[in-house]
């Protein structure tokens, strides 16, 4: 057996032993890795909510590592919260049906069970933002956080472009969704 094969087997064995001893679920492809190559630092991506009841923005700004997020949304009834929110793999279709946005962005093939542990965000689904940074109550939601595992670079596993952000009520129903698109660059005078 070649040395590289032996080292690979040792690395896999070490990872499996660490996972077993910590009882932490990671994806079939391992833990998420921080994104360090967003093409334009400061580039803005927006999901705009403009339904009869839910209004506001979900803003993503490319950082040196990962993305900085700002949520400013109104209209989610407090009695139906707390709300989970995730990036889903497909955009909202023209008919506006949130059910058609597919599954959560799960680039490392982790799955939803057991639930994400906020203290170990690299082990969560990449798109499980509420699992990593906390659910929201409803009413007027204002929240900011940084996620190192999502990207504006299309070649990255955590790419958010042309996907949807979806809010789920306490019954897990998809109650609000919007497409994440690159914001137009403002013209300079």
C-alpha positions as a Python dict, from the first residue, in 0.01 Angstrom:
ca = {
    (1, 'X'): (0, 0, 0),
    (2, 'X'): (133, 346, -92),
    (3, 'X'): (212, 600, 177),
    (4, 'X'): (-55, 841, 44),
    (5, 'X'): (-319, 567, 74),
    (6, 'X'): (-216, 490, 430),
    (7, 'X'): (-226, 860, 522),
    (8, 'X'): (-572, 894, 363),
    (9, 'X'): (-702, 598, 563),
    (10, 'X'): (-554, 740, 882),
    (11, 'X'): (-718, 1078, 815),
    (12, 'X'): (-1057, 917, 753),
    (13, 'X'): (-1019, 704, 1065),
    (14, 'X'): (-921, 1006, 1273),
    (15, 'X'): (-1223, 1204, 1142),
    (16, 'X'): (-1459, 915, 1215),
    (17, 'X'): (-1317, 871, 1566),
    (18, 'X'): (-1347, 1244, 1637),
    (19, 'X'): (-1706, 1245, 1516),
    (20, 'X'): (-1794, 940, 1722),
    (21, 'X'): (-1633, 1078, 2037),
    (22, 'X'): (-1801, 1419, 2002),
    (23, 'X'): (-2132, 1275, 1876),
    (24, 'X'): (-2141, 1553, 1615),
    (25, 'X'): (-2314, 1509, 1282),
    (26, 'X'): (-2117, 1631, 986),
    (27, 'X'): (-2205, 1597, 622),
    (28, 'X'): (-2102, 1306, 406),
    (29, 'X'): (-1848, 1547, 256),
    (30, 'X'): (-1727, 1661, 600),
    (31, 'X'): (-1775, 1995, 773),
    (32, 'X'): (-1842, 2314, 581),
    (33, 'X'): (-1532, 2515, 502),
    (34, 'X'): (-1506, 2895, 527),
    (35, 'X'): (-1526, 3073, 190),
    (36, 'X'): (-1225, 3289, 118),
    (37, 'X'): (-1264, 3380, -248),
    (38, 'X'): (-1577, 3587, -304),
    (39, 'X'): (-1510, 3769, -632),
    (40, 'X'): (-1602, 4123, -521),
    (41, 'X'): (-1579, 4218, -153),
    (42, 'X'): (-1876, 4440, -71),
    (43, 'X'): (-2093, 4303, -354),
    (44, 'X'): (-2460, 4311, -246),
    (45, 'X'): (-2723, 4043, -301),
    (46, 'X'): (-3085, 4109, -201),
    (47, 'X'): (-3404, 3911, -147),
    (48, 'X'): (-3702, 4147, -145),
    (49, 'X'): (-4022, 4045, 32),
    (50, 'X'): (-4326, 4227, -105),
    (51, 'X'): (-4635, 4016, -45),
    (52, 'X'): (-4966, 4137, 97),
    (53, 'X'): (-4839, 4077, 451),
    (54, 'X'): (-4461, 4025, 450),
    (55, 'X'): (-4243, 4319, 347),
    (56, 'X'): (-3874, 4393, 372),
    (57, 'X'): (-3528, 4280, 271),
    (58, 'X'): (-3281, 4004, 334),
    (59, 'X'): (-2943, 4149, 237),
    (60, 'X'): (-2618, 3959, 182),
    (61, 'X'): (-2287, 4145, 144),
    (62, 'X'): (-1976, 3958, 31),
    (63, 'X'): (-1697, 3970, 288),
    (64, 'X'): (-1331, 3866, 284),
    (65, 'X'): (-1452, 3541, 438),
    (66, 'X'): (-1816, 3444, 380),
    (67, 'X'): (-2110, 3684, 386),
    (68, 'X'): (-2252, 3950, 620),
    (69, 'X'): (-2631, 3931, 644),
    (70, 'X'): (-2893, 4188, 744),
    (71, 'X'): (-3260, 4096, 782),
    (72, 'X'): (-3521, 4372, 804),
    (73, 'X'): (-3868, 4221, 756),
    (74, 'X'): (-4217, 4293, 889),
    (75, 'X'): (-4542, 4099, 871),
    (76, 'X'): (-4463, 3752, 1002),
    (77, 'X'): (-4730, 3699, 1274),
    (78, 'X'): (-4567, 3658, 1616),
    (79, 'X'): (-4823, 3393, 1718),
    (80, 'X'): (-4695, 3163, 1439),
    (81, 'X'): (-4330, 3189, 1545),
    (82, 'X'): (-4060, 3131, 1619),
    (83, 'X'): (-3956, 3117, 1253),
    (84, 'X'): (-3677, 2918, 1097),
    (85, 'X'): (-3514, 3066, 787),
    (86, 'X'): (-3299, 2892, 533),
    (87, 'X'): (-3145, 2934, 192),
    (88, 'X'): (-3316, 2685, -40),
    (89, 'X'): (-3160, 2535, -353),
    (90, 'X'): (-3405, 2671, -608),
    (91, 'X'): (-3541, 3015, -682),
    (92, 'X'): (-3906, 3099, -621),
    (93, 'X'): (-4093, 3027, -947),
    (94, 'X'): (-4299, 3295, -1122),
    (95, 'X'): (-4617, 3166, -953),
    (96, 'X'): (-4462, 3254, -612),
    (97, 'X'): (-4502, 2908, -459),
    (98, 'X'): (-4254, 2865, -173),
    (99, 'X'): (-4305, 2485, -186),
    (100, 'X'): (-4124, 2481, -522),
    (101, 'X'): (-3795, 2615, -381),
    (102, 'X'): (-3664, 2266, -312),
    (103, 'X'): (-3464, 2157, -11),
    (104, 'X'): (-3226, 2355, 208),
    (105, 'X'): (-2885, 2436, 64),
    (106, 'X'): (-2698, 2133, 197),
    (107, 'X'): (-2370, 2133, 6),
    (108, 'X'): (-2194, 1887, 238),
    (109, 'X'): (-2488, 1639, 246),
    (110, 'X'): (-2558, 1669, 619),
    (111, 'X'): (-2939, 1647, 636),
    (112, 'X'): (-3168, 1803, 893),
    (113, 'X'): (-3149, 1540, 1169),
    (114, 'X'): (-3032, 1573, 1433),
    (115, 'X'): (-3098, 1949, 1444),
    (116, 'X'): (-2811, 2188, 1387),
    (117, 'X'): (-2606, 2290, 1691),
    (118, 'X'): (-2538, 2665, 1683),
    (119, 'X'): (-2213, 2613, 1875),
    (120, 'X'): (-2082, 2402, 1584),
    (121, 'X'): (-2194, 2595, 1273),
    (122, 'X'): (-1955, 2415, 1035),
    (123, 'X'): (-2149, 2094, 1103),
    (124, 'X'): (-2487, 2245, 1000),
    (125, 'X'): (-2645, 2254, 656),
    (126, 'X'): (-2487, 2550, 478),
    (127, 'X'): (-2830, 2707, 420),
    (128, 'X'): (-2960, 2654, 776),
    (129, 'X'): (-2909, 3013, 888),
    (130, 'X'): (-3159, 2999, 1176),
    (131, 'X'): (-2995, 2682, 1308),
    (132, 'X'): (-2659, 2859, 1316),
    (133, 'X'): (-2768, 3211, 1419),
    (134, 'X'): (-3105, 3174, 1592),
    (135, 'X'): (-3473, 3167, 1503),
    (136, 'X'): (-3671, 3491, 1477),
    (137, 'X'): (-3994, 3572, 1660),
    (138, 'X'): (-4196, 3755, 1397),
    (139, 'X'): (-4338, 4106, 1400),
    (140, 'X'): (-4060, 4344, 1295),
    (141, 'X'): (-3746, 4134, 1246),
    (142, 'X'): (-3412, 4311, 1249),
    (143, 'X'): (-3109, 4085, 1267),
    (144, 'X'): (-2746, 4096, 1157),
    (145, 'X'): (-2495, 3812, 1149),
    (146, 'X'): (-2188, 3686, 963),
    (147, 'X'): (-2177, 3342, 802),
    (148, 'X'): (-1834, 3222, 683),
    (149, 'X'): (-1976, 2923, 490),
    (150, 'X'): (-2193, 3096, 227),
    (151, 'X'): (-2056, 3255, -90),
    (152, 'X'): (-2117, 3489, -381),
    (153, 'X'): (-1867, 3292, -588),
    (154, 'X'): (-2052, 3053, -818),
    (155, 'X'): (-1779, 2788, -792),
    (156, 'X'): (-1823, 2755, -414),
    (157, 'X'): (-2047, 2492, -251),
    (158, 'X'): (-2219, 2763, -45),
    (159, 'X'): (-2316, 2981, -344),
    (160, 'X'): (-2636, 3178, -269),
    (161, 'X'): (-2706, 3329, -610),
    (162, 'X'): (-3031, 3244, -789),
    (163, 'X'): (-3160, 3063, -483),
    (164, 'X'): (-3438, 3155, -238),
    (165, 'X'): (-3453, 3249, 127),
    (166, 'X'): (-3755, 3087, 295),
    (167, 'X'): (-3917, 3152, 634),
    (168, 'X'): (-4091, 2856, 802),
    (169, 'X'): (-4346, 2898, 1083),
    (170, 'X'): (-4349, 2685, 1401),
    (171, 'X'): (-4531, 2405, 1213),
    (172, 'X'): (-4249, 2408, 950),
    (173, 'X'): (-4484, 2544, 683),
    (174, 'X'): (-4314, 2768, 427),
    (175, 'X'): (-4484, 3103, 483),
    (176, 'X'): (-4265, 3359, 305),
    (177, 'X'): (-3998, 3334, 36),
    (178, 'X'): (-3800, 3557, -198),
    (179, 'X'): (-3525, 3515, -456),
    (180, 'X'): (-3168, 3616, -378),
    (181, 'X'): (-3034, 3823, -668),
    (182, 'X'): (-2732, 4043, -721),
    (183, 'X'): (-2819, 4407, -656),
    (184, 'X'): (-2750, 4643, -946),
    (185, 'X'): (-2434, 4845, -905),
    (186, 'X'): (-2513, 5211, -851),
    (187, 'X'): (-2383, 5439, -1124),
    (188, 'X'): (-2120, 5686, -1015),
    (189, 'X'): (-2173, 6053, -1109),
}
